PDB file of C-alpha atoms in Angstrom:
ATOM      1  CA  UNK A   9       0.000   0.000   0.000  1.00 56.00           C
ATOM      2  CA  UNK A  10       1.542   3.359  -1.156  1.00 61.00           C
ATOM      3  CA  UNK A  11       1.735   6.069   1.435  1.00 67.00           C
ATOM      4  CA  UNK A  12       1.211  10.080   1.088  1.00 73.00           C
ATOM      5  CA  UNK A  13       5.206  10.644   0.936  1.00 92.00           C
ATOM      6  CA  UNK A  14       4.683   7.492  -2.230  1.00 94.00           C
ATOM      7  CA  UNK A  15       4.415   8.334  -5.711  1.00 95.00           C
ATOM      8  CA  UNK A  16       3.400   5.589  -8.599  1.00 95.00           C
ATOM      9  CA  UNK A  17       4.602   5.635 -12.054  1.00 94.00           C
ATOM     10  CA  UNK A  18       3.886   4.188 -15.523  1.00 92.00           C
ATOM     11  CA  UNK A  19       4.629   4.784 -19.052  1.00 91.00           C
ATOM     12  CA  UNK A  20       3.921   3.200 -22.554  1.00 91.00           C
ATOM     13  CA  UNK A  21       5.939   3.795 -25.815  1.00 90.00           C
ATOM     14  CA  UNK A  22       4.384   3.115 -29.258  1.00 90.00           C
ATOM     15  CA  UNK A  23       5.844   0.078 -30.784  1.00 89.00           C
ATOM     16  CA  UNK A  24       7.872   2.836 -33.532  1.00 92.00           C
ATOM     17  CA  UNK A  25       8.941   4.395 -30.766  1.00 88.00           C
ATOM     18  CA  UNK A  26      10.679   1.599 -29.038  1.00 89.00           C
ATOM     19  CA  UNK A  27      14.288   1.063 -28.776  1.00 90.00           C
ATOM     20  CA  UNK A  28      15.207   5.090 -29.265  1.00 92.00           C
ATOM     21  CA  UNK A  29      15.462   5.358 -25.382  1.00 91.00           C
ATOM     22  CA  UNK A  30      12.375   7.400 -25.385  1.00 93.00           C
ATOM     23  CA  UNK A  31      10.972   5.079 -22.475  1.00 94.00           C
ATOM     24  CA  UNK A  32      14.804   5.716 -20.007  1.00 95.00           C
ATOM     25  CA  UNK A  33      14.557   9.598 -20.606  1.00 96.00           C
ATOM     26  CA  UNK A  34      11.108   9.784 -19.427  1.00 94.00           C
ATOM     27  CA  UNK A  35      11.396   7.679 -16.556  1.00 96.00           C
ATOM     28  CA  UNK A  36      13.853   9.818 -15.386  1.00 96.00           C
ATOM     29  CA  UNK A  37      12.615  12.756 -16.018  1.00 96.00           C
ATOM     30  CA  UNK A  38       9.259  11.466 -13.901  1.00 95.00           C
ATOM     31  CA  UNK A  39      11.395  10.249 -11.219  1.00 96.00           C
ATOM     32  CA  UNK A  40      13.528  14.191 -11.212  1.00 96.00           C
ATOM     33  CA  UNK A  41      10.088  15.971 -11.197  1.00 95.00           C
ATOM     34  CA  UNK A  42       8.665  13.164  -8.222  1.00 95.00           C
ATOM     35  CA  UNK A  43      11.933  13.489  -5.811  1.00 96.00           C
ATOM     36  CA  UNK A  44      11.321  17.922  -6.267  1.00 95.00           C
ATOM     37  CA  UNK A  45       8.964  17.612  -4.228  1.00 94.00           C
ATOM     38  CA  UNK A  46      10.441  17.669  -1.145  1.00 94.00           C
ATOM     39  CA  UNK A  47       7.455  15.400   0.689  1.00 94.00           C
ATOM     40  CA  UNK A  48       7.813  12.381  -1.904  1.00 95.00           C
ATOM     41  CA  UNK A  49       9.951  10.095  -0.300  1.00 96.00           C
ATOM     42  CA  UNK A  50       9.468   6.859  -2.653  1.00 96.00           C
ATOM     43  CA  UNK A  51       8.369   6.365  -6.044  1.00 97.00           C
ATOM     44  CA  UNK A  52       7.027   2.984  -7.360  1.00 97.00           C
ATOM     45  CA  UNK A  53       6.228   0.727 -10.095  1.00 97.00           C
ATOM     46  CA  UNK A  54       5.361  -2.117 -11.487  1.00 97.00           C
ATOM     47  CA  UNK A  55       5.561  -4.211 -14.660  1.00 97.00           C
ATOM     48  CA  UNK A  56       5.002  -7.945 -16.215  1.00 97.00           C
ATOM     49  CA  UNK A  57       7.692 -10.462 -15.309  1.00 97.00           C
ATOM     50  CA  UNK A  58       7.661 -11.049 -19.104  1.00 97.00           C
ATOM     51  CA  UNK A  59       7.988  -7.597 -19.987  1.00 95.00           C
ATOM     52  CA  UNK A  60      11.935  -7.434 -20.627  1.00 95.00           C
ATOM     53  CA  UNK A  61      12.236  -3.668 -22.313  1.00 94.00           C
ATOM     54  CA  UNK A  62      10.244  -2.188 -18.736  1.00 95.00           C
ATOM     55  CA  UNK A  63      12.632  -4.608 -16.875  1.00 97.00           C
ATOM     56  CA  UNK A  64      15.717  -3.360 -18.203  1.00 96.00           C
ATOM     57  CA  UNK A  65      14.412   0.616 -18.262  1.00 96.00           C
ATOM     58  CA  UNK A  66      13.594   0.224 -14.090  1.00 97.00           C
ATOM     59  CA  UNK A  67      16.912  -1.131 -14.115  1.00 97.00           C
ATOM     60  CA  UNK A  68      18.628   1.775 -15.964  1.00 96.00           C
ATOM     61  CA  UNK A  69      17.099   4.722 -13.779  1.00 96.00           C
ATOM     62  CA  UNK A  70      18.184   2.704  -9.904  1.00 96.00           C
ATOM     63  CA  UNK A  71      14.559   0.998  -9.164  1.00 97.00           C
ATOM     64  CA  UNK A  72      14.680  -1.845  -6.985  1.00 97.00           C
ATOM     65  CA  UNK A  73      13.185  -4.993  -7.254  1.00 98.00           C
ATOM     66  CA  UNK A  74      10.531  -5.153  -4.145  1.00 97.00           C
ATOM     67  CA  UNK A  75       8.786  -8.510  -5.051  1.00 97.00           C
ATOM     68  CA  UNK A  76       6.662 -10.171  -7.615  1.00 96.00           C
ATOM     69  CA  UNK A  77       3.269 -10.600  -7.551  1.00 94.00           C
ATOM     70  CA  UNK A  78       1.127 -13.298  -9.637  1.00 95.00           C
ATOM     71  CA  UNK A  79       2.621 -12.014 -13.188  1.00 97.00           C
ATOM     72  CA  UNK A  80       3.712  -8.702 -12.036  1.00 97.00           C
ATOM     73  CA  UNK A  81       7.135  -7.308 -10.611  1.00 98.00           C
ATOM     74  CA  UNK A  82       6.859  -4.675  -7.987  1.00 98.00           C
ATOM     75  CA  UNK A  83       9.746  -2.019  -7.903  1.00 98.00           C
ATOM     76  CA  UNK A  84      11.107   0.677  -6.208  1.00 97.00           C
ATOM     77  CA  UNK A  85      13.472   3.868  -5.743  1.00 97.00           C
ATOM     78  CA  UNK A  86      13.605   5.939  -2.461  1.00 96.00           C
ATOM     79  CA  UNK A  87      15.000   9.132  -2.302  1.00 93.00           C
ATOM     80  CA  UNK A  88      18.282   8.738  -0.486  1.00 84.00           C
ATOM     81  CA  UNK A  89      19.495   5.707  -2.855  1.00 78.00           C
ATOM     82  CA  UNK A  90      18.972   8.004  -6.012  1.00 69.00           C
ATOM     83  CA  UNK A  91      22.701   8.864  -5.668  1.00 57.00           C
ATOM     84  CA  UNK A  92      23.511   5.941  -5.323  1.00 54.00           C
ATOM     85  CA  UNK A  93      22.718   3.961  -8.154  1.00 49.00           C
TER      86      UNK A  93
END
């Protein structure tokens, strides 16, 4: 359960839009704009375990593995390990 200082993202990427690293520069730039505000302490997200470009984008921008779910992977970054990864 997300909490008030919790954010949740997502994304999509047309299929010609895929493999430009469209999807890594957005995710980034959602997870700069989350972390300026100073009361967001988390940010999470979530994708299918068989969804390998997501997979490797979470990777690329720090998020964490939290668990998986059914079909789903649960991920996350928290502020203080953004400089860090």
């Amino acid at each position: 359960m997300l909490d008030l200082r919790s954010v949740e993202i997502g994304y999509g990427i047309m299929d010609h839009a895929r493999n430009q690293g469209y999807a890594t520069e957005t995710v980034g730039a959602l997870i700069d704009w989350a972390f300026a505000f100073a009361s967001v302490e988390q940010i999470h997200a979530e994708c299918l375990v068989t969804n390998l470009p997501s997979i490797s984008v979470l990777e690329k921008v720090g998020m964490r593995k939290t668990k998986e779910v059914d079909d789903r992977i649960k991920w996350i970054l928290k502020r203080n390990s953004v400089n860090e990864a």
